[in-house]
Amino acid sequence: MPPYQHLLAAIVFDDAGLAVLDRAHVLAQHFGARLSLLHVIEYTPIESGELLMTTPYDVTQQLEEEARGKLLALCRKQNLPEDCAHVSTGTVVTQIEQLVQKQGVDLVIVGHQPRKGLAAWLSHTEDNLVHRAPCDVLALRLR
C-alpha cells in the first residue's frame, strides 16, 4: 500500500484544534503528503417562538469570513500554502465527505475527546466519520 498522498485535518479554533493541526502537519511531512485544513461552521438553528429557523445568510457569511481569516493565519504559521485552507457550512461529516471526494483525500485527521456519563451515549462526529468516510480516518486522542 503506498503512503498517504493527501491528508485532511478537520480543525476547530481551540487548543484541541491546534493539537490536531500540529500532529497532522508532522504526519504530512513524514509521508511527504499534501495537507489540507477544513473548518466547518455548523448550521445553528435559531428558535423564534414556535418556529425553528436556520442562521441568516449574512451571519453565516460573516462567520465564514472570520473562520477563513483564522485558518489562513494558521496556514501562514505552519508555512502551508493558502490554498490548503477550506471553510464550509453544514454538518461536519457531510462537509468532510464532500471535500474528501472533491480533493482526493486519502486520510482524514480529527480530534477525539473521550466522553463520560450521558455524553458517551450520544452520537459523535468522529464515530460517524469513521463509518461514512470513503478513506482512512485517524482520530487523535485529545485530553
CSV table of C-alpha atoms in Angstrom, one decimal:
chain,number,residue,atom,x,y,z
A,1,MET,CA,0.0,0.0,0.0
A,2,PRO,CA,1.5,3.4,-1.0
A,3,PRO,CA,1.9,6.1,1.6
A,4,TYR,CA,-0.8,8.7,2.1
A,5,GLN,CA,-0.7,11.4,-0.6
A,6,HIS,CA,-3.3,13.9,0.7
A,7,LEU,CA,-4.2,14.5,4.3
A,8,LEU,CA,-7.2,16.5,5.6
A,9,ALA,CA,-7.2,17.9,9.1
A,10,ALA,CA,-10.6,18.9,10.5
A,11,ILE,CA,-9.8,22.0,12.6
A,12,VAL,CA,-11.6,23.8,15.4
A,13,PHE,CA,-10.2,27.0,16.8
A,14,ASP,CA,-9.2,25.9,20.3
A,15,ASP,CA,-6.2,24.1,21.9
A,16,ALA,CA,-7.6,20.7,20.6
A,17,GLY,CA,-7.7,22.0,17.1
A,18,LEU,CA,-4.2,23.3,17.3
A,19,ALA,CA,-3.0,19.9,18.6
A,20,VAL,CA,-4.8,18.2,15.6
A,21,LEU,CA,-3.0,20.7,13.2
A,22,ASP,CA,0.4,20.1,14.7
A,23,ARG,CA,0.1,16.3,14.5
A,24,ALA,CA,-1.4,16.4,11.0
A,25,HIS,CA,1.5,18.7,9.8
A,26,VAL,CA,4.1,16.2,11.2
A,27,LEU,CA,2.3,13.3,9.5
A,28,ALA,CA,2.1,15.2,6.2
A,29,GLN,CA,5.9,15.9,6.4
A,30,HIS,CA,6.6,12.2,7.3
A,31,PHE,CA,4.6,10.9,4.3
A,32,GLY,CA,5.7,13.8,2.0
A,33,ALA,CA,1.9,14.4,1.5
A,34,ARG,CA,-0.2,17.4,0.8
A,35,LEU,CA,-2.1,18.7,3.8
A,36,SER,CA,-5.4,20.5,3.6
A,37,LEU,CA,-7.3,22.1,6.5
A,38,LEU,CA,-11.0,22.3,7.0
A,39,HIS,CA,-13.1,24.2,9.4
A,40,VAL,CA,-16.8,23.6,9.3
A,41,ILE,CA,-19.4,26.1,10.5
A,42,GLU,CA,-22.3,24.0,11.7
A,43,TYR,CA,-25.8,25.2,11.0
A,44,THR,CA,-27.1,26.9,14.1
A,45,PRO,CA,-30.8,26.7,14.5
A,46,ILE,CA,-32.4,29.8,15.8
A,47,GLU,CA,-35.6,29.4,17.9
A,48,SER,CA,-38.2,32.1,17.2
A,49,GLY,CA,-41.3,31.3,19.2
A,50,GLU,CA,-42.7,28.1,17.7
A,51,LEU,CA,-40.6,28.2,14.6
A,52,LEU,CA,-37.1,26.8,14.1
A,53,MET,CA,-35.1,28.7,11.6
A,54,THR,CA,-31.5,28.4,10.2
A,55,THR,CA,-28.9,31.1,10.7
A,56,PRO,CA,-29.5,34.1,8.4
A,57,TYR,CA,-27.2,34.2,5.3
A,58,ASP,CA,-25.4,37.4,6.4
A,59,VAL,CA,-24.5,36.0,9.8
A,60,THR,CA,-23.3,32.7,8.1
A,61,GLN,CA,-21.2,34.7,5.6
A,62,GLN,CA,-19.6,36.7,8.4
A,63,LEU,CA,-18.8,33.6,10.3
A,64,GLU,CA,-17.2,32.1,7.2
A,65,GLU,CA,-15.1,35.2,6.6
A,66,GLU,CA,-13.9,35.2,10.2
A,67,ALA,CA,-13.1,31.5,10.1
A,68,ARG,CA,-11.2,31.9,6.8
A,69,GLY,CA,-9.1,34.6,8.3
A,70,LYS,CA,-8.2,32.4,11.3
A,71,LEU,CA,-7.5,29.4,9.1
A,72,LEU,CA,-5.2,31.4,6.8
A,73,ALA,CA,-3.3,32.7,9.8
A,74,LEU,CA,-2.8,29.0,10.9
A,75,CYS,CA,-1.6,28.2,7.3
A,76,ARG,CA,1.0,31.0,7.5
A,77,LYS,CA,2.1,29.9,11.0
A,78,GLN,CA,2.7,26.4,9.7
A,79,ASN,CA,4.2,27.5,6.4
A,80,LEU,CA,1.4,26.0,4.4
A,81,PRO,CA,0.1,27.4,1.1
A,82,GLU,CA,-3.1,29.4,1.5
A,83,ASP,CA,-5.0,27.1,-1.0
A,84,CYS,CA,-4.9,24.4,1.6
A,85,ALA,CA,-7.5,26.3,3.8
A,86,HIS,CA,-11.1,25.3,3.3
A,87,VAL,CA,-14.1,26.7,5.2
A,88,SER,CA,-17.6,25.4,4.7
A,89,THR,CA,-21.0,25.5,6.3
A,90,GLY,CA,-23.2,22.5,7.1
A,91,THR,CA,-22.9,19.3,9.0
A,92,VAL,CA,-19.3,18.3,9.8
A,93,VAL,CA,-19.3,14.8,8.5
A,94,THR,CA,-21.1,15.8,5.2
A,95,GLN,CA,-18.7,18.6,4.6
A,96,ILE,CA,-15.7,16.4,5.3
A,97,GLU,CA,-17.1,13.7,2.9
A,98,GLN,CA,-17.6,16.2,0.2
A,99,LEU,CA,-14.1,17.7,0.4
A,100,VAL,CA,-12.6,14.2,0.6
A,101,GLN,CA,-14.3,13.3,-2.7
A,102,LYS,CA,-13.5,16.7,-4.4
A,103,GLN,CA,-9.9,16.8,-3.3
A,104,GLY,CA,-8.9,13.1,-3.5
A,105,VAL,CA,-8.0,13.0,0.2
A,106,ASP,CA,-6.8,9.6,1.5
A,107,LEU,CA,-6.5,10.3,5.2
A,108,VAL,CA,-8.8,12.4,7.4
A,109,ILE,CA,-7.4,13.5,10.8
A,110,VAL,CA,-9.8,14.6,13.5
A,111,GLY,CA,-9.6,15.1,17.2
A,112,HIS,CA,-11.4,12.8,19.7
A,113,GLN,CA,-12.1,13.7,23.3
A,114,PRO,CA,-13.2,10.8,25.4
A,115,ARG,CA,-16.6,11.5,27.0
A,116,LYS,CA,-18.2,10.2,30.2
A,117,GLY,CA,-21.7,9.9,31.5
A,118,LEU,CA,-24.6,10.8,29.3
A,119,ALA,CA,-22.4,12.4,26.6
A,120,ALA,CA,-20.8,9.0,26.0
A,121,TRP,CA,-24.2,7.7,24.8
A,122,LEU,CA,-24.8,10.4,22.2
A,123,SER,CA,-23.6,10.2,18.6
A,124,HIS,CA,-20.2,11.8,17.9
A,125,THR,CA,-18.8,13.3,14.8
A,126,GLU,CA,-15.6,11.2,14.8
A,127,ASP,CA,-17.7,8.0,15.2
A,128,ASN,CA,-20.0,8.9,12.3
A,129,LEU,CA,-17.0,9.9,10.2
A,130,VAL,CA,-15.3,6.5,10.7
A,131,HIS,CA,-18.4,4.8,9.4
A,132,ARG,CA,-19.1,7.1,6.5
A,133,ALA,CA,-15.8,8.4,5.1
A,134,PRO,CA,-14.6,6.9,1.8
A,135,CYS,CA,-11.0,6.9,3.1
A,136,ASP,CA,-9.0,6.2,6.2
A,137,VAL,CA,-9.7,8.2,9.3
A,138,LEU,CA,-7.3,8.9,12.1
A,139,ALA,CA,-8.9,10.0,15.4
A,140,LEU,CA,-6.3,11.6,17.7
A,141,ARG,CA,-7.0,11.2,21.3
A,142,LEU,CA,-7.1,14.6,23.0
A,143,ARG,CA,-7.2,15.4,26.6
